Short mmCIF file of N, CA and C in Angstrom, two decimals:
data_model
loop_
_atom_site.label_atom_id
_atom_site.label_comp_id
_atom_site.label_asym_id
_atom_site.label_seq_id
_atom_site.Cartn_x
_atom_site.Cartn_y
_atom_site.Cartn_z
N MET A 210 0.59 -1.20 0.01
CA MET A 210 0.30 0.32 -0.16
C MET A 210 0.86 1.68 0.48
N LYS A 211 0.96 1.73 -1.36
CA LYS A 211 1.68 3.17 -1.24
C LYS A 211 0.66 4.56 -0.69
N ARG A 212 -0.30 4.62 -0.91
CA ARG A 212 -1.14 5.53 -0.34
C ARG A 212 -2.58 5.15 -0.31
N LEU A 213 -3.15 5.59 0.97
CA LEU A 213 -4.25 5.65 1.46
C LEU A 213 -5.05 5.99 1.71
N ALA A 214 -6.41 6.66 1.76
CA ALA A 214 -7.32 7.53 1.91
C ALA A 214 -7.83 7.27 3.50
N VAL A 215 -7.34 8.88 3.99
CA VAL A 215 -7.79 8.20 5.43
C VAL A 215 -9.18 9.08 5.64
N TYR A 216 -10.27 8.62 6.16
CA TYR A 216 -11.47 8.99 6.18
C TYR A 216 -11.82 9.54 8.25
N CYS A 217 -11.96 10.97 8.01
CA CYS A 217 -11.81 11.17 9.83
C CYS A 217 -12.88 12.31 9.38
N GLY A 218 -12.74 12.99 11.14
CA GLY A 218 -13.86 14.03 10.57
C GLY A 218 -12.92 15.63 11.10
N SER A 219 -13.62 16.30 10.05
CA SER A 219 -12.87 17.61 10.38
C SER A 219 -13.78 18.72 12.13
N ALA A 220 -14.09 18.21 12.78
CA ALA A 220 -14.54 18.80 14.33
C ALA A 220 -13.28 17.90 14.83
N THR A 221 -12.85 19.19 16.00
CA THR A 221 -12.26 18.51 17.37
C THR A 221 -12.61 18.41 18.29
N PRO A 222 -13.40 16.93 18.68
CA PRO A 222 -14.10 16.61 20.10
C PRO A 222 -13.11 17.48 21.48
N GLU A 223 -13.90 17.40 22.47
CA GLU A 223 -13.45 17.97 23.16
C GLU A 223 -12.46 17.13 24.31
N ASN A 224 -13.05 15.87 23.90
CA ASN A 224 -11.83 14.53 24.40
C ASN A 224 -10.26 14.34 23.76
N PRO A 225 -9.43 14.81 24.03
CA PRO A 225 -7.95 15.15 23.34
C PRO A 225 -7.28 13.53 22.75
N ILE A 226 -7.85 12.62 22.96
CA ILE A 226 -8.06 11.06 22.16
C ILE A 226 -8.05 10.95 20.85
N TYR A 227 -9.07 11.98 21.02
CA TYR A 227 -8.98 11.73 19.36
C TYR A 227 -8.22 12.74 18.28
N ILE A 228 -7.60 13.59 18.74
CA ILE A 228 -6.59 14.77 18.20
C ILE A 228 -5.71 13.85 18.34
N ASN A 229 -5.18 13.36 19.68
CA ASN A 229 -4.10 12.92 19.43
C ASN A 229 -3.67 11.26 18.93
N ALA A 230 -4.98 10.94 19.18
CA ALA A 230 -4.74 9.83 17.90
C ALA A 230 -4.49 9.70 16.52
N ALA A 231 -5.27 11.03 15.93
CA ALA A 231 -5.16 11.46 14.83
C ALA A 231 -3.53 11.78 14.23
N ARG A 232 -3.51 12.45 15.06
CA ARG A 232 -1.60 12.93 14.78
C ARG A 232 -0.84 11.09 14.74
N GLU A 233 -0.91 10.72 15.48
CA GLU A 233 -0.33 9.40 15.49
C GLU A 233 -0.69 9.05 14.03
N VAL A 234 -1.84 8.38 13.57
CA VAL A 234 -2.15 7.89 12.85
C VAL A 234 -1.52 9.43 11.01
N GLY A 235 -0.94 9.46 11.19
CA GLY A 235 -0.28 10.81 10.00
C GLY A 235 0.85 10.61 10.24
N LYS A 236 1.52 10.37 11.75
CA LYS A 236 3.08 10.03 11.48
C LYS A 236 3.47 8.91 11.46
N ALA A 237 2.25 8.04 11.67
CA ALA A 237 2.74 6.19 11.34
C ALA A 237 2.47 6.34 9.82
N LEU A 238 1.34 6.44 9.19
CA LEU A 238 1.60 6.14 8.13
C LEU A 238 2.83 7.04 7.28
N ALA A 239 3.05 7.56 7.75
CA ALA A 239 4.51 8.70 6.79
C ALA A 239 5.72 7.94 6.82
N LYS A 240 5.67 7.34 8.19
CA LYS A 240 6.97 6.58 8.84
C LYS A 240 7.01 5.05 7.99
N ARG A 241 5.77 4.47 7.93
CA ARG A 241 5.79 3.31 6.67
C ARG A 241 5.52 3.69 5.23
N GLY A 242 5.86 5.34 5.35
CA GLY A 242 6.18 5.58 3.19
C GLY A 242 4.64 5.41 2.84
N ILE A 243 4.12 5.46 3.83
CA ILE A 243 2.25 5.38 2.79
C ILE A 243 1.79 7.13 2.59
N ALA A 244 1.96 7.38 1.90
CA ALA A 244 0.95 8.66 1.51
C ALA A 244 -0.62 8.86 1.88
N VAL A 245 -1.00 9.86 2.54
CA VAL A 245 -2.57 10.20 3.22
C VAL A 245 -2.87 11.43 1.54
N VAL A 246 -4.31 9.95 1.56
CA VAL A 246 -4.91 10.69 0.49
C VAL A 246 -6.00 11.33 1.64
N TYR A 247 -6.51 12.61 1.36
CA TYR A 247 -8.08 12.92 2.49
C TYR A 247 -8.57 14.28 2.20
N GLY A 248 -9.58 14.40 2.72
CA GLY A 248 -10.17 15.75 2.43
C GLY A 248 -10.20 16.70 1.90
N GLY A 249 -8.53 16.63 2.56
CA GLY A 249 -7.94 18.27 2.12
C GLY A 249 -8.03 19.14 3.35
N GLY A 250 -8.49 19.23 3.85
CA GLY A 250 -9.13 19.96 5.33
C GLY A 250 -7.75 20.35 5.69
N ARG A 251 -7.64 21.51 6.56
CA ARG A 251 -6.89 21.87 7.79
C ARG A 251 -7.77 22.11 9.27
N LEU A 252 -9.03 21.68 9.67
CA LEU A 252 -9.55 21.74 10.96
C LEU A 252 -9.71 20.05 11.19
N GLY A 253 -9.83 20.40 12.54
CA GLY A 253 -9.91 18.68 13.37
C GLY A 253 -9.31 17.57 12.64
N LEU A 254 -9.67 16.91 13.07
CA LEU A 254 -8.50 15.10 12.89
C LEU A 254 -8.15 15.56 11.83
N MET A 255 -8.82 15.85 10.52
CA MET A 255 -7.89 16.09 9.03
C MET A 255 -7.40 16.85 8.98
N GLY A 256 -6.98 18.15 9.74
CA GLY A 256 -6.08 18.81 9.90
C GLY A 256 -4.86 18.12 10.54
N ALA A 257 -4.85 17.60 11.60
CA ALA A 257 -4.47 16.73 12.18
C ALA A 257 -3.52 15.62 11.68
N VAL A 258 -4.21 14.97 11.04
CA VAL A 258 -3.55 13.66 10.16
C VAL A 258 -2.06 13.98 9.08
N ALA A 259 -2.76 15.71 8.29
CA ALA A 259 -2.32 15.79 7.41
C ALA A 259 -0.79 16.55 7.81
N ASP A 260 -1.09 17.51 9.34
CA ASP A 260 0.05 18.50 10.07
C ASP A 260 1.06 17.51 10.08
N SER A 261 0.53 16.38 10.92
CA SER A 261 1.51 15.29 11.59
C SER A 261 2.29 14.33 10.95
N ALA A 262 1.32 14.39 9.35
CA ALA A 262 2.63 13.19 8.36
C ALA A 262 2.86 13.53 7.49
N LEU A 263 2.85 15.26 7.69
CA LEU A 263 3.73 16.60 6.70
C LEU A 263 4.98 16.67 7.36
N GLU A 264 4.90 16.58 8.74
CA GLU A 264 6.13 17.06 9.83
C GLU A 264 6.44 15.58 9.68
N ALA A 265 6.44 14.49 9.64
CA ALA A 265 7.15 13.52 9.83
C ALA A 265 8.00 12.84 8.39
N GLY A 266 7.53 13.97 7.61
CA GLY A 266 8.16 14.03 5.88
C GLY A 266 7.21 13.10 4.73
N GLY A 267 5.75 12.96 5.43
CA GLY A 267 5.12 12.46 4.49
C GLY A 267 4.63 13.14 3.12
N GLU A 268 4.32 12.35 2.55
CA GLU A 268 3.40 12.78 1.40
C GLU A 268 1.67 13.03 1.54
N VAL A 269 1.15 14.28 1.53
CA VAL A 269 -0.47 14.18 1.37
C VAL A 269 -0.84 14.68 0.63
N ILE A 270 -2.23 14.23 -0.02
CA ILE A 270 -3.02 14.88 -0.71
C ILE A 270 -4.37 15.03 -0.31
N GLY A 271 -4.94 16.31 -0.51
CA GLY A 271 -5.75 16.46 -0.21
C GLY A 271 -6.81 17.01 -1.66
N ILE A 272 -7.85 16.67 -0.58
CA ILE A 272 -9.09 16.35 -2.32
C ILE A 272 -10.42 17.15 -1.84
N ILE A 273 -10.43 18.53 -2.07
CA ILE A 273 -11.48 19.40 -1.08
C ILE A 273 -12.32 19.85 -2.39
N PRO A 274 -13.80 20.11 -1.66
CA PRO A 274 -14.74 20.67 -2.79
C PRO A 274 -14.56 21.70 -2.73
N GLU A 275 -15.35 22.93 -4.50
CA GLU A 275 -14.39 23.92 -4.14
C GLU A 275 -15.45 25.09 -2.95
N ALA A 276 -16.41 24.59 -2.30
CA ALA A 276 -17.25 25.48 -1.76
C ALA A 276 -16.67 25.21 -0.44
N LEU A 277 -15.74 24.19 0.24
CA LEU A 277 -14.54 23.89 1.07
C LEU A 277 -13.41 25.20 1.03
N VAL A 278 -12.90 25.27 -0.12
CA VAL A 278 -12.34 26.40 -0.41
C VAL A 278 -12.16 27.27 -0.67
N GLY A 279 -13.68 28.14 -0.76
CA GLY A 279 -14.81 28.92 -0.39
C GLY A 279 -14.58 29.68 1.03
N ALA A 280 -14.87 28.78 1.89
CA ALA A 280 -15.26 28.69 3.23
C ALA A 280 -13.84 28.71 4.17
N GLU A 281 -12.89 28.70 3.06
CA GLU A 281 -11.45 28.90 3.49
C GLU A 281 -10.79 27.84 4.81
N VAL A 282 -11.28 27.07 4.43
CA VAL A 282 -11.09 25.56 5.50
C VAL A 282 -10.03 24.60 4.50
N ALA A 283 -9.49 24.51 3.29
CA ALA A 283 -8.43 24.42 2.75
C ALA A 283 -6.80 23.89 3.69
N HIS A 284 -6.37 23.45 3.66
CA HIS A 284 -5.14 23.20 3.62
C HIS A 284 -4.27 23.43 2.82
N LYS A 285 -3.85 24.59 2.81
CA LYS A 285 -3.11 24.94 1.50
C LYS A 285 -1.33 24.32 1.75
N GLY A 286 -1.17 23.33 3.10
CA GLY A 286 0.61 23.18 2.77
C GLY A 286 0.68 21.85 2.65
N CYS A 287 -0.50 21.41 2.31
CA CYS A 287 -0.80 19.80 1.25
C CYS A 287 0.47 19.58 0.36
N THR A 288 0.87 18.81 0.03
CA THR A 288 1.80 18.37 -0.55
C THR A 288 1.50 18.72 -2.45
N GLU A 289 -0.20 18.26 -2.41
CA GLU A 289 -0.94 18.20 -3.17
C GLU A 289 -2.35 18.70 -3.31
N LEU A 290 -3.00 19.27 -3.46
CA LEU A 290 -4.46 20.15 -3.06
C LEU A 290 -4.87 19.87 -4.33
N HIS A 291 -5.77 18.99 -4.48
CA HIS A 291 -7.03 19.35 -6.06
C HIS A 291 -8.04 19.52 -5.39
N VAL A 292 -8.23 20.48 -6.07
CA VAL A 292 -10.46 21.03 -5.92
C VAL A 292 -10.64 20.36 -6.44
N VAL A 293 -11.86 19.91 -6.47
CA VAL A 293 -13.06 19.44 -7.14
C VAL A 293 -14.26 20.08 -6.90
N SER A 294 -15.50 19.66 -8.17
CA SER A 294 -16.93 20.16 -8.06
C SER A 294 -17.58 19.70 -7.01
N GLY A 295 -17.67 19.15 -6.27
CA GLY A 295 -18.70 18.02 -5.40
C GLY A 295 -18.09 16.97 -4.56
N MET A 296 -18.70 16.53 -3.93
CA MET A 296 -18.43 14.94 -2.80
C MET A 296 -18.37 14.68 -4.20
N HIS A 297 -19.28 14.04 -4.69
CA HIS A 297 -18.91 12.51 -5.79
C HIS A 297 -17.76 12.48 -6.07
N GLU A 298 -17.12 13.68 -6.81
CA GLU A 298 -16.00 13.87 -7.82
C GLU A 298 -14.80 13.69 -6.01
N ARG A 299 -14.90 14.31 -5.23
CA ARG A 299 -14.04 13.72 -4.51
C ARG A 299 -14.17 12.66 -4.24
N LYS A 300 -15.01 11.97 -3.42
CA LYS A 300 -15.02 10.24 -3.50
C LYS A 300 -14.63 9.19 -4.40
N GLN A 301 -14.38 9.54 -5.65
CA GLN A 301 -14.42 8.67 -6.54
C GLN A 301 -12.63 9.01 -7.19
N ARG A 302 -12.22 10.52 -6.51
CA ARG A 302 -10.64 10.68 -6.72
C ARG A 302 -10.32 9.82 -5.43
N PHE A 303 -10.88 9.65 -4.11
CA PHE A 303 -10.17 9.24 -3.06
C PHE A 303 -9.66 7.56 -3.54
N THR A 304 -11.04 7.22 -3.93
CA THR A 304 -10.85 5.93 -4.83
C THR A 304 -9.72 5.72 -5.69
N ASP A 305 -9.21 6.73 -6.54
CA ASP A 305 -8.84 6.46 -7.36
C ASP A 305 -7.66 6.52 -7.31
N LEU A 306 -7.04 7.37 -6.53
CA LEU A 306 -6.02 7.88 -6.06
C LEU A 306 -5.21 6.76 -4.70
N SER A 307 -6.08 5.73 -4.18
CA SER A 307 -5.41 5.22 -2.81
C SER A 307 -5.16 3.67 -3.62
N ASP A 308 -4.72 3.20 -2.44
CA ASP A 308 -4.41 2.01 -2.58
C ASP A 308 -5.41 0.90 -1.13
N GLY A 309 -6.25 2.06 -0.20
CA GLY A 309 -7.02 0.94 0.57
C GLY A 309 -7.39 2.23 1.34
N PHE A 310 -8.14 2.14 2.18
CA PHE A 310 -9.23 3.47 3.09
C PHE A 310 -9.30 2.50 4.13
N ILE A 311 -9.01 4.00 5.58
CA ILE A 311 -8.23 3.72 6.69
C ILE A 311 -9.48 4.67 7.36
N THR A 312 -10.82 4.34 7.76
CA THR A 312 -11.35 5.06 8.49
C THR A 312 -11.11 5.39 10.75
N ILE A 313 -11.26 6.70 10.59
CA ILE A 313 -10.96 6.92 12.09
C ILE A 313 -11.73 7.90 12.52
N PRO A 314 -12.23 8.05 13.80
CA PRO A 314 -13.28 8.82 14.08
C PRO A 314 -13.28 10.00 13.10
N GLY A 315 -15.24 10.32 13.45
CA GLY A 315 -15.76 11.40 12.49
C GLY A 315 -17.37 11.18 12.37
N GLY A 316 -17.44 12.03 12.12
CA GLY A 316 -19.28 12.25 11.77
C GLY A 316 -19.95 11.72 10.41
N VAL A 317 -21.22 12.36 10.64
CA VAL A 317 -22.30 11.83 9.01
C VAL A 317 -20.87 11.44 7.47
N GLY A 318 -20.21 12.89 7.11
CA GLY A 318 -19.50 12.54 6.22
C GLY A 318 -18.43 11.44 6.11
N THR A 319 -17.75 10.97 7.45
CA THR A 319 -16.89 9.68 7.51
C THR A 319 -17.38 8.61 7.32
N MET A 320 -19.13 8.88 8.16
CA MET A 320 -19.47 7.77 7.36
C MET A 320 -19.93 7.44 6.20
N ASP A 321 -20.41 8.28 5.21
CA ASP A 321 -20.74 8.34 4.27
C ASP A 321 -19.53 8.03 3.61
N GLU A 322 -18.42 8.33 3.58
CA GLU A 322 -17.43 7.74 2.50
C GLU A 322 -16.48 6.34 3.02
N LEU A 323 -17.00 5.78 4.63
CA LEU A 323 -16.56 4.75 5.04
C LEU A 323 -17.91 3.85 4.44
N TRP A 324 -19.17 3.58 4.18
CA TRP A 324 -19.91 3.41 3.71
C TRP A 324 -19.57 2.91 2.25
N GLU A 325 -19.96 4.20 1.60
CA GLU A 325 -19.26 3.89 0.02
C GLU A 325 -18.28 3.07 -0.07
N ALA A 326 -17.45 2.74 0.36
CA ALA A 326 -16.06 2.37 0.05
C ALA A 326 -16.22 0.55 0.82
N ILE A 327 -16.93 0.90 1.35
CA ILE A 327 -17.26 -0.47 1.47
C ILE A 327 -18.66 -1.35 0.65
N SER A 328 -19.30 -0.27 0.21
CA SER A 328 -20.44 -0.75 -1.09
C SER A 328 -19.94 -0.98 -2.32
N TRP A 329 -18.69 -0.02 -2.56
CA TRP A 329 -18.29 0.22 -3.89
C TRP A 329 -17.36 -1.01 -3.70
N SER A 330 -17.10 -2.19 -2.79
CA SER A 330 -16.08 -2.72 -2.78
C SER A 330 -16.93 -4.34 -3.15
N GLN A 331 -18.10 -4.13 -2.42
CA GLN A 331 -18.70 -5.74 -1.93
C GLN A 331 -19.36 -5.55 -4.05
N LEU A 332 -19.41 -4.17 -4.08
CA LEU A 332 -20.06 -4.48 -5.87
C LEU A 332 -19.00 -4.98 -6.74
N GLY A 333 -18.12 -4.40 -6.90
CA GLY A 333 -17.11 -4.59 -7.71
C GLY A 333 -16.65 -3.38 -8.11
N TYR A 334 -16.62 -1.98 -7.51
CA TYR A 334 -15.85 -1.00 -8.23
C TYR A 334 -14.49 -0.75 -7.87
N HIS A 335 -14.36 -1.83 -6.82
CA HIS A 335 -13.10 -1.54 -6.61
C HIS A 335 -12.42 -2.74 -5.76
N GLN A 336 -11.43 -3.59 -5.66
CA GLN A 336 -10.96 -4.32 -3.95
C GLN A 336 -9.92 -4.35 -3.63
N LYS A 337 -10.07 -3.24 -2.77
CA LYS A 337 -9.31 -2.75 -2.02
C LYS A 337 -9.20 -2.37 -0.66
N PRO A 338 -8.38 -2.53 0.37
CA PRO A 338 -8.65 -2.96 1.55
C PRO A 338 -9.93 -1.47 3.16
N VAL A 339 -10.28 -1.84 3.39
CA VAL A 339 -11.08 -1.11 3.91
C VAL A 339 -10.99 -1.31 5.24
N GLY A 340 -10.37 -0.40 6.15
CA GLY A 340 -9.72 -0.33 7.40
C GLY A 340 -10.68 0.57 8.59
N LEU A 341 -10.84 -0.21 9.54
CA LEU A 341 -11.74 1.38 10.58
C LEU A 341 -11.10 0.27 12.00
N LEU A 342 -10.34 2.06 12.18
CA LEU A 342 -9.42 2.00 13.94
C LEU A 342 -10.81 2.38 15.07
N ASN A 343 -10.75 1.09 15.41
CA ASN A 343 -11.22 1.81 16.44
C ASN A 343 -11.03 2.28 18.07
N MET A 344 -10.42 3.57 17.38
CA MET A 344 -9.70 4.01 18.98
C MET A 344 -10.77 4.29 19.92
N ALA A 345 -10.34 3.81 20.95
CA ALA A 345 -11.21 3.67 22.68
C ALA A 345 -12.79 3.44 22.32
N GLY A 346 -12.75 2.42 21.26
CA GLY A 346 -14.09 1.80 21.17
C GLY A 346 -15.26 2.58 20.47
N PHE A 347 -14.58 4.15 20.26
CA PHE A 347 -16.00 5.29 19.20
C PHE A 347 -16.21 4.06 18.25
N TYR A 348 -16.31 3.22 17.90
CA TYR A 348 -16.64 2.38 16.64
C TYR A 348 -17.08 1.24 17.41
N ASP A 349 -17.53 0.59 18.86
CA ASP A 349 -18.10 -0.67 18.92
C ASP A 349 -19.36 -0.33 18.25
N GLN A 350 -20.53 0.30 18.18
CA GLN A 350 -21.61 0.15 18.09
C GLN A 350 -22.08 -0.05 16.69
N LEU A 351 -21.04 0.86 16.05
CA LEU A 351 -21.00 0.49 14.66
C LEU A 351 -20.59 -0.94 14.22
N ILE A 352 -19.54 -1.49 15.02
CA ILE A 352 -19.44 -2.71 14.24
C ILE A 352 -20.29 -3.75 15.05
N ALA A 353 -20.66 -3.67 15.78
CA ALA A 353 -22.02 -4.13 16.35
C ALA A 353 -23.30 -4.42 15.19
N PHE A 354 -23.49 -3.18 14.66
CA PHE A 354 -24.43 -3.10 13.56
C PHE A 354 -24.09 -4.04 12.31
N ASN A 355 -22.80 -3.40 12.13
CA ASN A 355 -22.33 -4.34 10.89
C ASN A 355 -22.87 -5.95 10.74
N GLN A 356 -22.25 -6.43 12.36
CA GLN A 356 -22.18 -7.76 12.56
C GLN A 356 -24.12 -7.91 12.82
N ASN A 357 -24.35 -7.45 12.94
CA ASN A 357 -26.29 -7.42 12.66
C ASN A 357 -26.81 -7.91 11.42
N MET A 358 -26.43 -6.90 10.37
CA MET A 358 -26.45 -6.94 9.15
C MET A 358 -25.91 -8.58 8.70
N ILE A 359 -24.69 -8.63 8.56
CA ILE A 359 -24.16 -10.23 8.79
C ILE A 359 -25.40 -11.01 9.29
N ASP A 360 -25.71 -11.22 9.99
CA ASP A 360 -26.09 -12.30 11.01
C ASP A 360 -27.43 -12.25 10.41
N VAL A 361 -28.65 -11.09 10.51
CA VAL A 361 -29.77 -11.16 9.32
C VAL A 361 -29.34 -11.84 8.46
N GLY A 362 -28.39 -11.52 7.43
CA GLY A 362 -28.49 -12.07 6.31
C GLY A 362 -28.28 -10.86 4.97
N PHE A 363 -28.09 -9.71 5.15
CA PHE A 363 -28.00 -8.39 4.48
C PHE A 363 -26.88 -8.00 4.16
N ILE A 364 -25.84 -8.71 4.57
CA ILE A 364 -24.44 -8.60 4.44
C ILE A 364 -23.90 -10.21 3.71
N ARG A 365 -23.97 -10.71 2.69
CA ARG A 365 -23.43 -12.07 2.41
C ARG A 365 -22.00 -12.49 2.86
N PRO A 366 -22.18 -13.67 3.03
CA PRO A 366 -21.13 -14.35 3.90
C PRO A 366 -19.93 -13.70 3.08
N GLN A 367 -20.02 -14.20 1.79
CA GLN A 367 -18.44 -13.63 1.18
C GLN A 367 -17.95 -12.14 1.46
N HIS A 368 -18.80 -11.32 2.04
CA HIS A 368 -18.70 -9.90 1.73
C HIS A 368 -18.25 -9.76 3.38
N ALA A 369 -18.55 -10.90 4.31
CA ALA A 369 -18.22 -10.19 5.68
C ALA A 369 -17.10 -9.52 6.14
N GLY A 370 -16.43 -10.33 4.86
CA GLY A 370 -14.87 -9.29 5.78
C GLY A 370 -14.14 -8.37 4.94
N ILE A 371 -15.03 -7.25 4.73
CA ILE A 371 -14.67 -6.46 3.93
C ILE A 371 -14.22 -5.11 4.98
N MET A 372 -15.18 -5.23 5.67
CA MET A 372 -15.18 -4.10 6.95
C MET A 372 -13.95 -4.68 7.65
N ILE A 373 -12.49 -4.19 7.74
CA ILE A 373 -11.39 -4.67 8.17
C ILE A 373 -11.23 -4.11 9.38
N VAL A 374 -11.18 -4.33 10.84
CA VAL A 374 -11.39 -3.66 12.10
C VAL A 374 -10.48 -4.03 12.92
N ASP A 375 -9.89 -3.00 13.93
CA ASP A 375 -8.96 -3.39 14.78
C ASP A 375 -8.27 -1.96 15.82
N ASP A 376 -8.46 -2.48 16.66
CA ASP A 376 -7.79 -0.77 17.91
C ASP A 376 -6.74 -0.71 17.44
N ASN A 377 -5.40 -0.87 16.82
CA ASN A 377 -4.19 -0.81 17.04
C ASN A 377 -3.92 -0.68 15.31
N LEU A 378 -3.45 0.39 15.19
CA LEU A 378 -3.06 0.91 14.11
C LEU A 378 -2.15 0.24 12.86
N ASP A 379 -1.24 -0.46 14.01
CA ASP A 379 -0.31 -1.26 13.41
C ASP A 379 -0.49 -2.72 12.97
N VAL A 380 -1.93 -3.47 13.59
CA VAL A 380 -2.06 -4.47 13.66
C VAL A 380 -3.26 -4.23 12.22
N LEU A 381 -3.62 -3.56 11.95
CA LEU A 381 -4.78 -2.77 11.31
C LEU A 381 -3.99 -2.46 9.83
N LEU A 382 -3.18 -2.06 9.67
CA LEU A 382 -2.47 -1.50 8.43
C LEU A 382 -1.46 -3.32 8.28
N ASP A 383 -1.56 -4.21 8.87
CA ASP A 383 -0.93 -5.44 8.43
C ASP A 383 -1.68 -6.22 8.48
N LYS A 384 -3.35 -6.18 8.60
CA LYS A 384 -4.75 -6.86 8.27
C LYS A 384 -4.41 -6.39 6.96
N MET A 385 -4.91 -5.05 6.38
CA MET A 385 -5.15 -4.54 5.61
C MET A 385 -4.33 -4.69 3.87
N ALA A 386 -3.03 -4.72 4.29
CA ALA A 386 -2.09 -5.44 3.93
C ALA A 386 -1.99 -6.78 3.15
N ALA A 387 -2.66 -7.27 4.13
CA ALA A 387 -2.64 -9.08 4.06
C ALA A 387 -4.13 -9.30 3.15
N TYR A 388 -4.53 -8.45 3.14
CA TYR A 388 -6.63 -8.52 2.46
C TYR A 388 -6.14 -9.14 1.69
N VAL A 389 -7.11 -10.34 1.48
CA VAL A 389 -7.49 -10.88 0.17
C VAL A 389 -9.14 -10.47 -0.81
N PRO A 390 -8.63 -10.00 -1.57
CA PRO A 390 -10.16 -9.57 -2.10
C PRO A 390 -11.43 -10.72 -2.56
N HIS A 391 -12.26 -10.19 -2.18
CA HIS A 391 -13.69 -11.19 -2.16
C HIS A 391 -14.28 -11.34 -3.70
N LYS A 392 -14.99 -12.30 -3.77
CA LYS A 392 -15.98 -12.40 -4.42
C LYS A 392 -16.94 -11.29 -4.59
N THR A 393 -17.30 -10.48 -5.41
CA THR A 393 -17.46 -9.04 -5.67
C THR A 393 -18.96 -9.45 -6.26
N ILE A 394 -19.79 -8.77 -6.10
CA ILE A 394 -21.52 -8.98 -6.48
C ILE A 394 -21.46 -8.94 -8.64
N PHE A 395 -20.72 -8.03 -8.91
CA PHE A 395 -20.49 -7.65 -10.04
C PHE A 395 -19.83 -9.53 -10.84
N GLN A 396 -19.25 -10.30 -10.18
CA GLN A 396 -18.65 -11.31 -11.13
C GLN A 396 -19.59 -13.01 -10.10
N MET A 397 -21.31 -12.57 -9.62
CA MET A 397 -21.73 -13.45 -9.19
C MET A 397 -22.99 -13.70 -10.54
N LYS A 398 -23.71 -14.38 -10.42
CA LYS A 398 -24.85 -14.79 -11.08
C LYS A 398 -25.74 -14.57 -9.87
N ALA A 399 -26.87 -14.22 -10.78
CA ALA A 399 -28.61 -14.14 -9.98
C ALA A 399 -28.45 -15.24 -8.84
N ASP A 400 -28.75 -16.63 -9.62
CA ASP A 400 -27.84 -17.70 -8.77
C ASP A 400 -27.50 -17.76 -7.20
N ASP A 401 -26.40 -16.90 -7.24
CA ASP A 401 -25.33 -16.57 -6.01
C ASP A 401 -25.84 -15.51 -4.82
N LEU A 402 -26.83 -14.69 -5.61
CA LEU A 402 -26.69 -13.61 -4.93
C LEU A 402 -28.68 -14.12 -4.25
#
């Protein structure tokens, strides 16, 4: 994995555990020689990931919609900053430029990005690893919900391993590097569905 899309929040929660963990993610990716592809913002966890990766000598590629550049939240210190027309193009660029995806804490936008990466993998638009860093138990309920979708049958057994989860970044990155692509829906016949 040479580049990972990092999905995270643009907010700075009161508890410093999240911003500190975001800094660790940026630094760790840079030390592994993995470039960060992210939302291009300078605020919150997004800014912390980018700044720490840059400080550690890493490459940071920001992808930000025009409207957010106008709101003055763009990170002008990125190695590359791509300004796109909107969110759909932004997410497509994440997929095109990355070898995988890692999600750390965030809000609605972060969930949109995570679920789209999983959905596109399931369908067959990509077969890249989709990681979820469950720092401080932030995603416990989401992991349980995902398991419920598997148990009920809304996620097929061959797609149950798309979301790769760990609470340790190094372990998660190793799991992602070892990811073996699954059979996609596009590869299946109607009888398999």
